[in-house]
Short mmCIF file of C-alpha atoms in Angstrom, two decimals:
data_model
loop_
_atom_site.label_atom_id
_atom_site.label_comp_id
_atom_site.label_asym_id
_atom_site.label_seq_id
_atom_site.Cartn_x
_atom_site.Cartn_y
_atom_site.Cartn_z
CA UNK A 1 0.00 0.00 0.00
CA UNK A 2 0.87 3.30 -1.05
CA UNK A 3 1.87 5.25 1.79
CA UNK A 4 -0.17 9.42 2.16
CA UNK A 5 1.89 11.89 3.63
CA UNK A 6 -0.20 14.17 5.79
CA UNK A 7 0.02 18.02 5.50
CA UNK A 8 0.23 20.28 8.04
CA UNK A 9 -1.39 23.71 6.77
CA UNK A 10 -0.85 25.37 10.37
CA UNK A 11 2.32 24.49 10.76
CA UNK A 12 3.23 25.58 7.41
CA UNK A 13 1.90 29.33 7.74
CA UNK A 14 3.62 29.42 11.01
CA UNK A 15 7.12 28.24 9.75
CA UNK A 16 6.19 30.92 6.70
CA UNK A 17 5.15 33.64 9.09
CA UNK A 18 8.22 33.27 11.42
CA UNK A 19 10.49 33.35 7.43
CA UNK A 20 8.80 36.52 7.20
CA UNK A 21 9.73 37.87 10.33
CA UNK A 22 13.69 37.09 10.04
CA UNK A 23 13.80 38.64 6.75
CA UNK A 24 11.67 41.56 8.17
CA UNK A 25 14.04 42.00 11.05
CA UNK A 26 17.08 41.31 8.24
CA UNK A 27 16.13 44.14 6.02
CA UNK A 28 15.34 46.58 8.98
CA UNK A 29 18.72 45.99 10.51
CA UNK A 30 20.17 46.47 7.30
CA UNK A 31 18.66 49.55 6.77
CA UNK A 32 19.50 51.09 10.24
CA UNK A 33 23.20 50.05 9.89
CA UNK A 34 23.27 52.61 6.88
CA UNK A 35 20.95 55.29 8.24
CA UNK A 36 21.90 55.11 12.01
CA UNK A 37 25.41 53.09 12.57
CA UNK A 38 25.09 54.18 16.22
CA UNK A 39 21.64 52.92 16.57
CA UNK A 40 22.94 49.45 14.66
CA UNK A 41 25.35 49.32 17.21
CA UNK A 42 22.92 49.95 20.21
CA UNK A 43 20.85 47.29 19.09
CA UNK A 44 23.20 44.80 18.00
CA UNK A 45 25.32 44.71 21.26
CA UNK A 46 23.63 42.08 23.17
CA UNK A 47 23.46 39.42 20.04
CA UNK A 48 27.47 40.55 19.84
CA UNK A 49 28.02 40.04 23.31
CA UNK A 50 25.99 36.63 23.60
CA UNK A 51 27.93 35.45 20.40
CA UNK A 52 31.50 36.63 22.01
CA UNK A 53 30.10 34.75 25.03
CA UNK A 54 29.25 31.73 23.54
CA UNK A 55 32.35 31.71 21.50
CA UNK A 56 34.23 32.14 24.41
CA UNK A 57 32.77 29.20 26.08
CA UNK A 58 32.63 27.02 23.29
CA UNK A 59 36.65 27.72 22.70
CA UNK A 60 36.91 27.25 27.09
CA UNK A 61 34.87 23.82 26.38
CA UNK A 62 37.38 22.78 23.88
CA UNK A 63 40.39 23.43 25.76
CA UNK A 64 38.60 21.97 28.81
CA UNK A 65 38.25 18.73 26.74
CA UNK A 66 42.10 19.09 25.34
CA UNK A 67 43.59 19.69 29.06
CA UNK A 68 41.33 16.74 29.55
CA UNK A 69 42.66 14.47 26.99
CA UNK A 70 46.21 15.60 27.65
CA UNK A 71 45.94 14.44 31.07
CA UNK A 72 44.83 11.02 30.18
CA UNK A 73 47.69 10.75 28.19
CA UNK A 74 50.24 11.84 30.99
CA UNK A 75 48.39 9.24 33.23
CA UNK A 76 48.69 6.33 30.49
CA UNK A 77 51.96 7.09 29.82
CA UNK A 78 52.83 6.48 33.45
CA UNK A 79 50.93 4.02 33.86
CA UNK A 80 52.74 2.22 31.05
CA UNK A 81 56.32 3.53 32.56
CA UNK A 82 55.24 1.84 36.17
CA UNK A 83 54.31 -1.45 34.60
CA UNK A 84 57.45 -1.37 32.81
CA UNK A 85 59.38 -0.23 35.67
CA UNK A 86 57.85 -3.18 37.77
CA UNK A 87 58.66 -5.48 34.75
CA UNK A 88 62.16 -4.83 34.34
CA UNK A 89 62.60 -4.63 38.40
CA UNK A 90 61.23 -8.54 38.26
CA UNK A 91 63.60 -9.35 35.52
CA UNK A 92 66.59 -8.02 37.01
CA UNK A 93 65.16 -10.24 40.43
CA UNK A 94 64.58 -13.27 38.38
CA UNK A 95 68.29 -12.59 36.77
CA UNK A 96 69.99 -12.17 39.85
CA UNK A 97 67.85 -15.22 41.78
CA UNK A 98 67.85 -17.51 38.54
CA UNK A 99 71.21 -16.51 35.81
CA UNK A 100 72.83 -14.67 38.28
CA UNK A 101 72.15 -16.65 41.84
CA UNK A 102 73.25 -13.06 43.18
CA UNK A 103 76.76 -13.97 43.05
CA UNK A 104 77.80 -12.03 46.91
CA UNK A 105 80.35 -13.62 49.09
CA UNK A 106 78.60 -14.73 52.10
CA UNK A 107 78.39 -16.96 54.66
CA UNK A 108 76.83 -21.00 53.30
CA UNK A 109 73.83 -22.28 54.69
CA UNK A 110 74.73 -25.32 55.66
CA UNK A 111 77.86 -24.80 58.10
CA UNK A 112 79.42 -27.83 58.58
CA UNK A 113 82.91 -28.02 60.16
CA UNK A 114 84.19 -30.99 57.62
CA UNK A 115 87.86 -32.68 58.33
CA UNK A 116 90.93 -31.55 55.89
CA UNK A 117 91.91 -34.05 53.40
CA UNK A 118 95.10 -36.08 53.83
CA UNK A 119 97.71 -34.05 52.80
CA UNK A 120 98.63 -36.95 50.55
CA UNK A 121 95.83 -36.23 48.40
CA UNK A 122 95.28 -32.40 48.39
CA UNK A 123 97.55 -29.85 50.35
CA UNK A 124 98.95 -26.34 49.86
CA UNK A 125 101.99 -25.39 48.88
CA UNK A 126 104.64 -22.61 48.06
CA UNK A 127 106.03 -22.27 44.54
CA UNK A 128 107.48 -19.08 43.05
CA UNK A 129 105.90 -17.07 44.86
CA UNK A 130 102.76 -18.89 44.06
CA UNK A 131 99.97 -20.73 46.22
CA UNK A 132 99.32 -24.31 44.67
CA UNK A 133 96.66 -26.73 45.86
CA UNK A 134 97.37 -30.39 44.63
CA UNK A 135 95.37 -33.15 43.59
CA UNK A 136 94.02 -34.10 40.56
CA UNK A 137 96.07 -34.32 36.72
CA UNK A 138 97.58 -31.13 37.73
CA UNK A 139 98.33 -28.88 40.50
CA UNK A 140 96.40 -25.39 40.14
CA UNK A 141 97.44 -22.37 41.29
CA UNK A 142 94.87 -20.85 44.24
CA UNK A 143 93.75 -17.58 44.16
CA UNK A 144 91.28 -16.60 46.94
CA UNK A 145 89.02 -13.09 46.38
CA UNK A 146 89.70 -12.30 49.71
CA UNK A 147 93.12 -11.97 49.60
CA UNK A 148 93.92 -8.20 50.13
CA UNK A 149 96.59 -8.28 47.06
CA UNK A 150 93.06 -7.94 45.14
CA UNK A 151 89.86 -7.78 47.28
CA UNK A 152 89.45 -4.21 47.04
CA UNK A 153 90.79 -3.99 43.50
CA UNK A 154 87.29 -3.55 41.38
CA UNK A 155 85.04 -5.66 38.81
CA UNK A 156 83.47 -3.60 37.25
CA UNK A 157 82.17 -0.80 40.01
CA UNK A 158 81.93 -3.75 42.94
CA UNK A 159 85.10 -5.32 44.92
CA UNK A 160 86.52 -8.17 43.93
CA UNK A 161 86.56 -9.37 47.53
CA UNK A 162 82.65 -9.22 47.42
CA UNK A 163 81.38 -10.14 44.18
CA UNK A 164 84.69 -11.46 42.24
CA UNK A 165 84.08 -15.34 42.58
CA UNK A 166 83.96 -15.62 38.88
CA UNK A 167 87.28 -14.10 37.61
CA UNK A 168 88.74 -15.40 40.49
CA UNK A 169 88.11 -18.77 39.58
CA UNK A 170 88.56 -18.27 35.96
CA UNK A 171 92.47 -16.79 37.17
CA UNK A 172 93.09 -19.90 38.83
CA UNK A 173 92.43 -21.92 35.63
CA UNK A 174 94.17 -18.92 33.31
CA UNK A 175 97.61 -18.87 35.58
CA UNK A 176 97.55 -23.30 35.74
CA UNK A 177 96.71 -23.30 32.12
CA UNK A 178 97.39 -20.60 29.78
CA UNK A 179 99.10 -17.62 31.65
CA UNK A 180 101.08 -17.75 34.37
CA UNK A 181 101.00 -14.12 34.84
CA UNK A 182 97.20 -14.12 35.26
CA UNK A 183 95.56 -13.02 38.75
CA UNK A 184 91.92 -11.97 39.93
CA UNK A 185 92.87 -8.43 39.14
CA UNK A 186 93.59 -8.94 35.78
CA UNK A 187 90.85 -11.30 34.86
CA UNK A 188 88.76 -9.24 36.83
CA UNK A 189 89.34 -6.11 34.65
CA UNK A 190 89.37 -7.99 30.75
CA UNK A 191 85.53 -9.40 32.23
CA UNK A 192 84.52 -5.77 32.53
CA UNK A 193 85.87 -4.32 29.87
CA UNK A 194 84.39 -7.32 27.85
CA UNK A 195 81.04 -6.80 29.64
CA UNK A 196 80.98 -10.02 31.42
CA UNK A 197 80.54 -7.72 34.55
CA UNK A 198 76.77 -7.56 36.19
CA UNK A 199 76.99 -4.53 38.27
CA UNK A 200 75.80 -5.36 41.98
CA UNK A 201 75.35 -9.13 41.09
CA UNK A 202 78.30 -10.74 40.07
CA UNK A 203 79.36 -12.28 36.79
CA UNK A 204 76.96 -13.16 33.86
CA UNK A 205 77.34 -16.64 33.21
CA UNK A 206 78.74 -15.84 29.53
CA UNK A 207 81.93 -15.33 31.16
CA UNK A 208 82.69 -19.06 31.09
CA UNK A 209 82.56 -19.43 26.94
CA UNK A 210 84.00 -15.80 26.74
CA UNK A 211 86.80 -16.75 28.90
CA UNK A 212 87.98 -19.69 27.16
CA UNK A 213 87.67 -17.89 24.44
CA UNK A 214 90.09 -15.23 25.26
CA UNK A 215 92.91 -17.70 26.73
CA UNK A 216 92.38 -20.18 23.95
CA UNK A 217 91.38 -22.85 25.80
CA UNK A 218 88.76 -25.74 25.24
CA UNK A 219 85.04 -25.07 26.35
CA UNK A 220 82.32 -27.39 26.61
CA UNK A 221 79.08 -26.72 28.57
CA UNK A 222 77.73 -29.41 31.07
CA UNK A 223 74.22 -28.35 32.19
CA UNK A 224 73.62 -30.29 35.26
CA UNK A 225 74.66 -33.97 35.64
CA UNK A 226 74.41 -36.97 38.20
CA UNK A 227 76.95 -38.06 40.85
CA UNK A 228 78.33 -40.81 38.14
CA UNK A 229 78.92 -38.33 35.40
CA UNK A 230 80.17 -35.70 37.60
CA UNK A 231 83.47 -37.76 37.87
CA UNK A 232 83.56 -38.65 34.81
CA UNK A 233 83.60 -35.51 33.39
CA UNK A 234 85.81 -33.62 36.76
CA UNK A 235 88.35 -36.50 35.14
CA UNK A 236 88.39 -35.02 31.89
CA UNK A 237 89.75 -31.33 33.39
CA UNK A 238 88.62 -28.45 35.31
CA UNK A 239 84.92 -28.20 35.99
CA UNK A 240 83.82 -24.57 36.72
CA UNK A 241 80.82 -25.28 38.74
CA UNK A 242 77.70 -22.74 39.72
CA UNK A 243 76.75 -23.24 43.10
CA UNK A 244 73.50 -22.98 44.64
CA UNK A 245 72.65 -22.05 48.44
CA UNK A 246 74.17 -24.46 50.81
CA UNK A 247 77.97 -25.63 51.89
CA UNK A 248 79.61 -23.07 49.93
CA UNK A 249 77.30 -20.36 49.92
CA UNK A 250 73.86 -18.34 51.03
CA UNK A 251 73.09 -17.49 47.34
CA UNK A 252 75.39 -17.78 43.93
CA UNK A 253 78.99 -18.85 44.15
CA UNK A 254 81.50 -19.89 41.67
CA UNK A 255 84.13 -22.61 42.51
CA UNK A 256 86.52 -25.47 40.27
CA UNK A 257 86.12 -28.91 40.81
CA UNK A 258 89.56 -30.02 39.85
CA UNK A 259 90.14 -33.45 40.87
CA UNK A 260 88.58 -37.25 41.79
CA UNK A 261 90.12 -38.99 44.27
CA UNK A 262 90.19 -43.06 44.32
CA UNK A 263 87.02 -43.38 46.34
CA UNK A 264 85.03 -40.96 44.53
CA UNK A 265 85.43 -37.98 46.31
CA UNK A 266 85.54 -34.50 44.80
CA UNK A 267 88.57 -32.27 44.93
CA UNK A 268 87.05 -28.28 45.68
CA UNK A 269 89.18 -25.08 44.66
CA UNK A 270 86.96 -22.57 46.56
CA UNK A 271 87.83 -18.85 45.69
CA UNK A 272 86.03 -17.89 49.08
CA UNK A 273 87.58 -20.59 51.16
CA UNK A 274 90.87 -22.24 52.06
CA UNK A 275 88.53 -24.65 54.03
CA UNK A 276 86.64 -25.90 51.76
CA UNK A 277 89.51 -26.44 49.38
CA UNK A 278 91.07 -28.96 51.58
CA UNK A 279 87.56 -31.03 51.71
CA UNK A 280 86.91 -34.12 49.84
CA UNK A 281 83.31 -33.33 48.99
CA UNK A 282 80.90 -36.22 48.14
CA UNK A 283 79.87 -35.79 44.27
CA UNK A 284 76.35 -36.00 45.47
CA UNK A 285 76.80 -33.32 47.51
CA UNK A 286 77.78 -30.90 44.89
CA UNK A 287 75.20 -32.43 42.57
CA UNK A 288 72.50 -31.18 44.96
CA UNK A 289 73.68 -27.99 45.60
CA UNK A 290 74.19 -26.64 41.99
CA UNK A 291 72.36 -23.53 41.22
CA UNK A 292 69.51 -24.10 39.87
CA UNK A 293 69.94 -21.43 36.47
CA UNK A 294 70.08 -23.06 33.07
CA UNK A 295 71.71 -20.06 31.17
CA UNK A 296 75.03 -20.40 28.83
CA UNK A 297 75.80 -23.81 29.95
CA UNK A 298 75.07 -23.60 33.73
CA UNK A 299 75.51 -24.80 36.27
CA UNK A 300 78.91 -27.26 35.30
CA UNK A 301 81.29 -26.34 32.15
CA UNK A 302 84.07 -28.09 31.60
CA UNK A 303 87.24 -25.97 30.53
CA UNK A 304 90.64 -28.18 29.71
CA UNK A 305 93.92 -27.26 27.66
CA UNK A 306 94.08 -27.59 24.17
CA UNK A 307 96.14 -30.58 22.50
CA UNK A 308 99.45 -29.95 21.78
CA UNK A 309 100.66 -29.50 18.28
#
């Protein structure tokens, strides 16, 4: 069905009779602005004024709604900054708890006075002006971070003595293996200057690969292993081993396993202890107290000479 549109006569004349009224008023106002500009003026004002007005409200809205929108934006944009803040502060605590294992010389967990070895199979001794700790394929030279030669000498911005387990057991395999000139201080400073240095932490676990690197000396990354392959591999060479919380330490701590004695046992060079380095450890021991990070190879690597040409 066809749809009838109504009319609407009266509304019609009115809409026509109000037309007539604007032009009326149009014309008039025209006419007084050339006969009378004063009297134009007079009766102008107020539509002026209400127009200024309402522009000036209209442009107070609109900067209302800019300071408005500009404000949201500030508070996104901190909003983002804080949850990126609070994401990079739990990254640097799961780095230092999990790659790092906050790598500060302090006192173990587990405190256990243990007997010294027999001095038949691992003892210190005096050699040009070196310390040597014997046992295993080869006697190493000991370094210990504490020693004041070094401890206050820096890695990076922090003291060796606190947070330099890592070069210091790298120097001990440098000055056995590739130079004899090598100390904790010198290791210490290449690591920083190569960027091996985490400020506050300790070393980043890199430094193992980088450090054979450097000295030219054979790398290979362990990951964790049992008791059984433990020796087998501690055979092999020096085993720079991660350490978790427990005999050695209260959070991250680098040491060398360096030897296997008949029964088993594991022969400790412990950069933070003189103690410990005259223990035969049980290999189960160590097994259960490796950190726990699984970054660059960690928490055993096994570093050994190259083959002579």
């Amino acid at each position: 069905m066809r749809r009838t549109t109504k009319k609407h006569p009266v509304r019609n004349v009115f809409a026509l009779f109000l037309l007539g009224i604007v032009c009326f008023c149009g014309v008039e106002l025209a006419a007084i602005r050339i006969r009378d500009p004063a009297l134009y003026r007079t009766v102008t004002a107020p539509a002026r004024e209400a127009v200024q007005e309402a522009n000036a409200q209209f442009s107070a809205y609109i900067e209302q709604r800019r300071a408005e929108r500009e404000l949201r934006r500030q508070q996104e944009l901190k909003r983002q900054e804080e949850i990126a803040f609070r994401r990079e502060m739990q990254r640097q605590r799961e780095l230092a708890a999990t790659e790092l294992a906050f790598q500060m010389a302090s006192r173990p967990v587990i405190e256990e006075e243990l007997p010294p070895a027999d001095p038949t199979i691992t003892e210190f001794l005096s050699e040009d002006e070196r310390e040597l700790l014997t046992g295993g394929s080869v006697d190493l030279v000991y370094f210990n971070q504490g020693d004041e030669a070094w401890a206050e000498e820096l890695f990076g911005r922090d003291p060796i003595g606190s947070f330099g387990c890592g070069p210091t057991a790298l120097a001990m395999i440098a000055a056995t293996m590739a130079d004899e000139s090598a100390t904790p201080a010198s290791v210490a400073l290449w690591a920083s200057r190569a960027g091996y240095c985490a400020p506050g932490s300790g070393s980043y676990l890199s430094i193992v690969e980088g450090f054979a690197e450097h000295y030219g000396l054979d790398y290979a990354p362990l990951g964790a292993l049992d008791a059984d392959s433990l020796r087998e591999r501690v055979s092999e060479g020096i085993v720079v081993a991660l350490m978790g919380p427990g005999h050695f330490t209260g959070g991250g701590h680098f040491i060398l396993l360096h030897g296997v004695t008949l029964d088993g046992g594991i022969l400790v060079a412990d950069p933070n202890s003189r103690d410990n380095s005259l223990t035969v450890w049980d290999a189960q021991t160590i097994v259960d107290e490796l950190s726990r990070s699984r970054h660059d190879g960690a928490p055993l690597w096994l570093v050994t000479a190259p083959p002579a040409l």
